[in-house]
Amino acid sequence: DAGVIQSPRHEVTEMGQEVTLRCKPISGHNSLFWYRQTMMRGLELLIYFNNNVPIDDSGMPEDRFSAKMPNASFSTLKIQPSEPRDSAVYFCASSLVPSGGRYEQYFGPGTRLTVT
Amino acid sequence: GQNIDQPTEMTATEGAIVQINCTYQTSGFNGLFWYQQHAGEAPTFLSYNVLDGLEEKGRFSSFLSRSKGYSYLLLKELQMKDSASYLCAVRGLNNAGNMLTFGGGTRLMVKP
């Protein structure tokens, strides 16, 4: 199994530009999570999809952030316009639902975003 | 809401035993996970507890006390490669299935 795939692995952009991060979950998983990790704030959940439907987006910092999951094998996280404070590592993770039992989340390698 | 506390940093010696504690206050509880994260890499699953007691897996063990809102991760026979951050995460009772809340992580440094 290829695991969770994210692209790009690194992104450097200028303030004000649009950034799109991509994720392919593990085949057969029906939950997908977007996280942001910084030294100051640790690992924060941004949004969670179940069966392609957004369930909880309370972690999305503001309207500049949006996420979509058009099908079971693809999701995007978009930042428009980007700001220097958005610099972080963005992880995508997937798992099986329902909850109960182990059903651990599997993380992708992450996208390191730098906004100058 | 969820509040998860763990020490920021710990240092231990190769070959020794180290215990990393995690306390949590949650509106509901449906399992506790420990993840390992090496610098520059993604978190990887280590252990899962949903009932009170100790779960052992090789050199790693994890303990849970639901009444105390407390867990620990025990690492035995420490190796240099165990130098990493260890993240405690709680799954709450909600309709969101498998959503986790992570603690800030404990950075463990293993010295020769």
Tab-separated table of C-alpha atoms in Angstrom:
chain	number	residue	atom	x	y	z
A	1	ASP	CA	0.000	0.000	0.000
A	2	ALA	CA	1.335	3.433	-0.943
A	3	GLY	CA	0.044	5.088	2.200
A	4	VAL	CA	-1.328	8.622	2.287
A	5	ILE	CA	0.130	10.702	-0.533
A	6	GLN	CA	0.570	14.475	-0.305
A	7	SER	CA	1.818	16.992	-2.811
A	8	PRO	CA	3.768	19.127	-3.040
A	9	ARG	CA	6.243	18.146	-0.306
A	10	HIS	CA	7.590	21.677	-0.131
A	11	GLU	CA	5.999	24.946	-1.194
A	12	VAL	CA	7.523	28.403	-1.051
A	13	THR	CA	5.286	31.271	-2.077
A	14	GLU	CA	4.933	34.988	-1.646
A	15	MET	CA	2.357	36.633	0.548
A	16	GLY	CA	-0.926	37.119	-1.267
A	17	GLN	CA	-0.550	34.137	-3.566
A	18	GLU	CA	-2.950	31.210	-3.681
A	19	VAL	CA	-1.679	27.894	-2.357
A	20	THR	CA	-3.262	24.494	-3.043
A	21	LEU	CA	-2.245	21.413	-1.117
A	22	ARG	CA	-3.280	17.971	-2.301
A	23	CYS	CA	-3.948	14.656	-0.594
A	24	LYS	CA	-4.750	11.117	-1.692
A	25	PRO	CA	-5.945	8.967	1.242
A	26	ILE	CA	-5.310	5.258	1.656
A	27	SER	CA	-7.627	3.246	-0.588
A	28	GLY	CA	-10.690	2.066	1.333
A	29	HIS	CA	-10.429	4.659	4.091
A	30	ASN	CA	-13.534	6.786	4.491
A	31	SER	CA	-12.294	9.535	6.817
A	32	LEU	CA	-9.831	12.261	5.910
A	33	PHE	CA	-8.255	14.859	8.176
A	34	TRP	CA	-6.232	18.006	7.484
A	35	TYR	CA	-3.835	19.154	10.236
A	36	ARG	CA	-1.421	22.038	10.633
A	37	GLN	CA	1.701	21.733	12.787
A	38	THR	CA	3.852	24.550	14.125
A	39	MET	CA	6.317	24.764	16.987
A	40	MET	CA	4.103	27.228	18.824
A	41	ARG	CA	0.729	25.523	18.453
A	42	GLY	CA	1.591	21.868	17.909
A	43	LEU	CA	-0.651	19.651	15.764
A	44	GLU	CA	-4.024	21.269	15.128
A	45	LEU	CA	-6.991	19.712	13.345
A	46	LEU	CA	-8.257	22.011	10.593
A	47	ILE	CA	-11.084	20.001	9.041
A	48	TYR	CA	-12.419	16.457	8.972
A	49	PHE	CA	-14.321	14.643	6.193
A	50	ASN	CA	-16.365	11.484	6.533
A	51	ASN	CA	-17.467	9.810	3.287
A	52	ASN	CA	-16.395	12.954	1.395
A	53	VAL	CA	-18.639	15.190	3.513
A	54	PRO	CA	-17.101	17.871	5.780
A	55	ILE	CA	-18.072	16.996	9.353
A	56	ASP	CA	-16.131	19.489	11.471
A	57	ASP	CA	-14.387	22.570	10.108
A	58	SER	CA	-14.202	24.459	13.383
A	59	GLY	CA	-10.404	24.380	13.217
A	60	MET	CA	-10.204	26.260	9.921
A	61	PRO	CA	-8.578	29.527	11.003
A	62	GLU	CA	-10.469	31.912	8.762
A	63	ASP	CA	-12.208	32.359	5.442
A	64	ARG	CA	-8.897	32.362	3.610
A	65	PHE	CA	-8.812	28.592	4.152
A	66	SER	CA	-11.061	26.182	2.258
A	67	ALA	CA	-11.049	22.421	1.766
A	68	LYS	CA	-12.801	20.103	-0.639
A	69	MET	CA	-13.131	16.385	-1.126
A	70	PRO	CA	-14.756	15.811	-4.536
A	71	ASN	CA	-14.337	12.029	-4.327
A	72	ALA	CA	-13.073	9.289	-2.008
A	73	SER	CA	-9.542	9.421	-3.364
A	74	PHE	CA	-8.718	13.114	-3.446
A	75	SER	CA	-8.843	16.202	-1.252
A	76	THR	CA	-7.465	19.733	-1.489
A	77	LEU	CA	-6.717	22.429	1.063
A	78	LYS	CA	-6.559	25.913	-0.398
A	79	ILE	CA	-5.252	29.121	1.136
A	80	GLN	CA	-6.151	32.354	-0.647
A	81	PRO	CA	-4.565	34.802	-0.086
A	82	SER	CA	-1.641	33.293	1.816
A	83	GLU	CA	0.085	35.130	4.672
A	84	PRO	CA	3.462	34.598	6.404
A	85	ARG	CA	1.683	33.300	9.535
A	86	ASP	CA	0.357	30.397	7.449
A	87	SER	CA	3.888	28.972	7.273
A	88	ALA	CA	3.701	25.490	8.805
A	89	VAL	CA	3.731	21.800	7.969
A	90	TYR	CA	0.339	20.639	6.745
A	91	PHE	CA	-0.481	16.964	7.248
A	92	CYS	CA	-3.252	14.932	5.717
A	93	ALA	CA	-4.354	11.740	7.493
A	94	SER	CA	-6.920	9.047	6.749
A	95	SER	CA	-8.630	6.280	8.678
A	96	LEU	CA	-11.641	4.003	8.764
A	97	VAL	CA	-14.920	4.826	10.527
A	98	PRO	CA	-16.990	3.974	12.546
A	99	SER	CA	-15.164	4.879	15.696
A	100	GLY	CA	-14.574	2.405	18.441
A	101	GLY	CA	-11.802	-0.063	18.078
A	102	ARG	CA	-8.345	1.056	17.188
A	103	TYR	CA	-8.939	2.664	13.788
A	104	GLU	CA	-5.796	4.716	14.001
A	105	GLN	CA	-5.137	7.612	11.670
A	106	TYR	CA	-2.412	7.204	9.081
A	107	PHE	CA	-0.504	10.364	8.256
A	108	GLY	CA	0.942	11.494	4.975
A	109	PRO	CA	4.493	12.889	4.771
A	110	GLY	CA	3.259	16.464	5.015
A	111	THR	CA	3.677	19.638	2.976
A	112	ARG	CA	6.104	22.206	4.354
A	113	LEU	CA	4.688	25.606	3.425
A	114	THR	CA	6.751	28.780	3.614
A	115	VAL	CA	5.075	32.098	2.875
A	116	THR	CA	7.482	35.024	2.472
B	1	GLY	CA	-13.835	20.769	24.954
B	2	GLN	CA	-10.592	18.872	25.196
B	3	ASN	CA	-7.469	19.721	27.221
B	4	ILE	CA	-4.433	17.471	26.998
B	5	ASP	CA	-1.207	18.043	28.935
B	6	GLN	CA	2.165	16.380	28.574
B	7	PRO	CA	5.702	17.511	29.438
B	8	THR	CA	7.448	19.508	26.746
B	9	GLU	CA	10.825	17.805	26.937
B	10	MET	CA	12.515	14.833	28.590
B	11	THR	CA	16.032	13.465	28.520
B	12	ALA	CA	17.067	9.883	29.216
B	13	THR	CA	20.075	7.630	28.805
B	14	GLU	CA	20.483	4.850	26.285
B	15	GLY	CA	19.453	1.504	27.785
B	16	ALA	CA	17.326	3.108	30.505
B	17	ILE	CA	13.537	3.253	31.011
B	18	VAL	CA	11.514	6.435	30.560
B	19	GLN	CA	7.869	7.201	31.333
B	20	ILE	CA	6.035	9.960	29.459
B	21	ASN	CA	2.862	11.123	31.172
B	22	CYS	CA	-0.311	12.525	29.667
B	23	THR	CA	-3.300	13.969	31.485
B	24	TYR	CA	-6.532	14.875	29.786
B	25	GLN	CA	-9.812	16.601	30.490
B	26	THR	CA	-12.425	15.860	27.867
B	27	SER	CA	-16.150	16.215	27.407
B	28	GLY	CA	-16.242	12.552	26.428
B	29	PHE	CA	-13.764	9.713	26.005
B	30	ASN	CA	-13.573	6.983	23.407
B	31	GLY	CA	-9.919	5.983	23.353
B	32	LEU	CA	-6.397	7.324	23.787
B	33	PHE	CA	-3.610	7.046	21.237
B	34	TRP	CA	0.151	7.538	21.375
B	35	TYR	CA	2.024	8.571	18.260
B	36	GLN	CA	5.753	8.864	17.608
B	37	GLN	CA	7.102	11.637	15.411
B	38	HIS	CA	10.737	11.876	14.352
B	39	ALA	CA	12.008	15.291	13.384
B	40	GLY	CA	10.881	16.238	9.897
B	41	GLU	CA	8.634	13.210	9.550
B	42	ALA	CA	4.954	12.366	9.959
B	43	PRO	CA	3.453	10.995	13.182
B	44	THR	CA	3.199	7.202	13.270
B	45	PHE	CA	0.881	5.136	15.456
B	46	LEU	CA	2.376	3.517	18.561
B	47	SER	CA	-0.404	2.384	20.872
B	48	TYR	CA	-4.105	2.525	21.708
B	49	ASN	CA	-5.940	2.252	25.042
B	50	VAL	CA	-9.674	2.375	25.610
B	51	LEU	CA	-9.990	0.310	28.821
B	52	ASP	CA	-8.079	0.806	32.057
B	53	GLY	CA	-4.803	-1.027	32.327
B	54	LEU	CA	-1.547	-1.682	30.587
B	55	GLU	CA	-1.051	-2.536	26.925
B	56	GLU	CA	2.367	-3.938	26.110
B	57	LYS	CA	3.963	-4.119	22.695
B	58	GLY	CA	7.627	-4.977	22.652
B	59	ARG	CA	9.737	-2.282	24.286
B	60	PHE	CA	6.759	0.069	24.431
B	61	SER	CA	3.843	-0.078	26.883
B	62	SER	CA	0.950	2.290	27.432
B	63	PHE	CA	-1.219	2.633	30.516
B	64	LEU	CA	-4.649	4.218	30.968
B	65	SER	CA	-6.706	5.264	33.989
B	66	ARG	CA	-10.010	6.700	32.802
B	67	SER	CA	-11.125	7.763	36.288
B	68	LYS	CA	-7.973	9.851	36.681
B	69	GLY	CA	-7.825	11.104	33.113
B	70	TYR	CA	-4.272	9.829	32.946
B	71	SER	CA	-2.087	7.817	30.629
B	72	TYR	CA	1.587	7.099	30.303
B	73	LEU	CA	3.866	5.692	27.648
B	74	LEU	CA	6.706	3.537	28.954
B	75	LEU	CA	9.777	2.995	26.818
B	76	LYS	CA	12.221	0.299	27.927
B	77	GLU	CA	15.796	-0.427	26.845
B	78	LEU	CA	16.035	2.977	25.249
B	79	GLN	CA	17.844	3.249	21.941
B	80	MET	CA	19.223	6.339	20.237
B	81	LYS	CA	16.578	5.952	17.526
B	82	ASP	CA	13.889	6.518	20.177
B	83	SER	CA	14.824	10.205	20.183
B	84	ALA	CA	11.614	11.738	18.850
B	85	SER	CA	8.470	13.567	19.887
B	86	TYR	CA	5.699	11.517	21.474
B	87	LEU	CA	2.145	12.748	20.994
B	88	CYS	CA	-0.793	11.832	23.194
B	89	ALA	CA	-4.185	12.065	21.470
B	90	VAL	CA	-7.723	11.562	22.742
B	91	ARG	CA	-10.762	10.497	20.742
B	92	GLY	CA	-13.889	12.062	22.164
B	93	LEU	CA	-17.494	10.970	22.179
B	94	ASN	CA	-19.137	12.811	19.335
B	95	ASN	CA	-20.767	12.187	16.038
B	96	ALA	CA	-17.505	12.784	14.211
B	97	GLY	CA	-16.365	9.204	14.431
B	98	ASN	CA	-12.625	9.131	14.578
B	99	MET	CA	-11.638	12.720	15.333
B	100	LEU	CA	-8.591	13.090	17.606
B	101	THR	CA	-7.343	15.952	19.754
B	102	PHE	CA	-3.563	15.968	20.154
B	103	GLY	CA	-1.453	17.169	23.043
B	104	GLY	CA	1.544	19.387	22.402
B	105	GLY	CA	3.930	16.448	22.326
B	106	THR	CA	6.913	15.470	24.473
B	107	ARG	CA	10.330	15.727	22.855
B	108	LEU	CA	12.496	12.891	24.138
B	109	MET	CA	16.254	13.090	23.794
B	110	VAL	CA	18.176	9.868	24.333
B	111	LYS	CA	21.829	10.358	25.231
B	112	PRO	CA	24.636	7.787	25.040
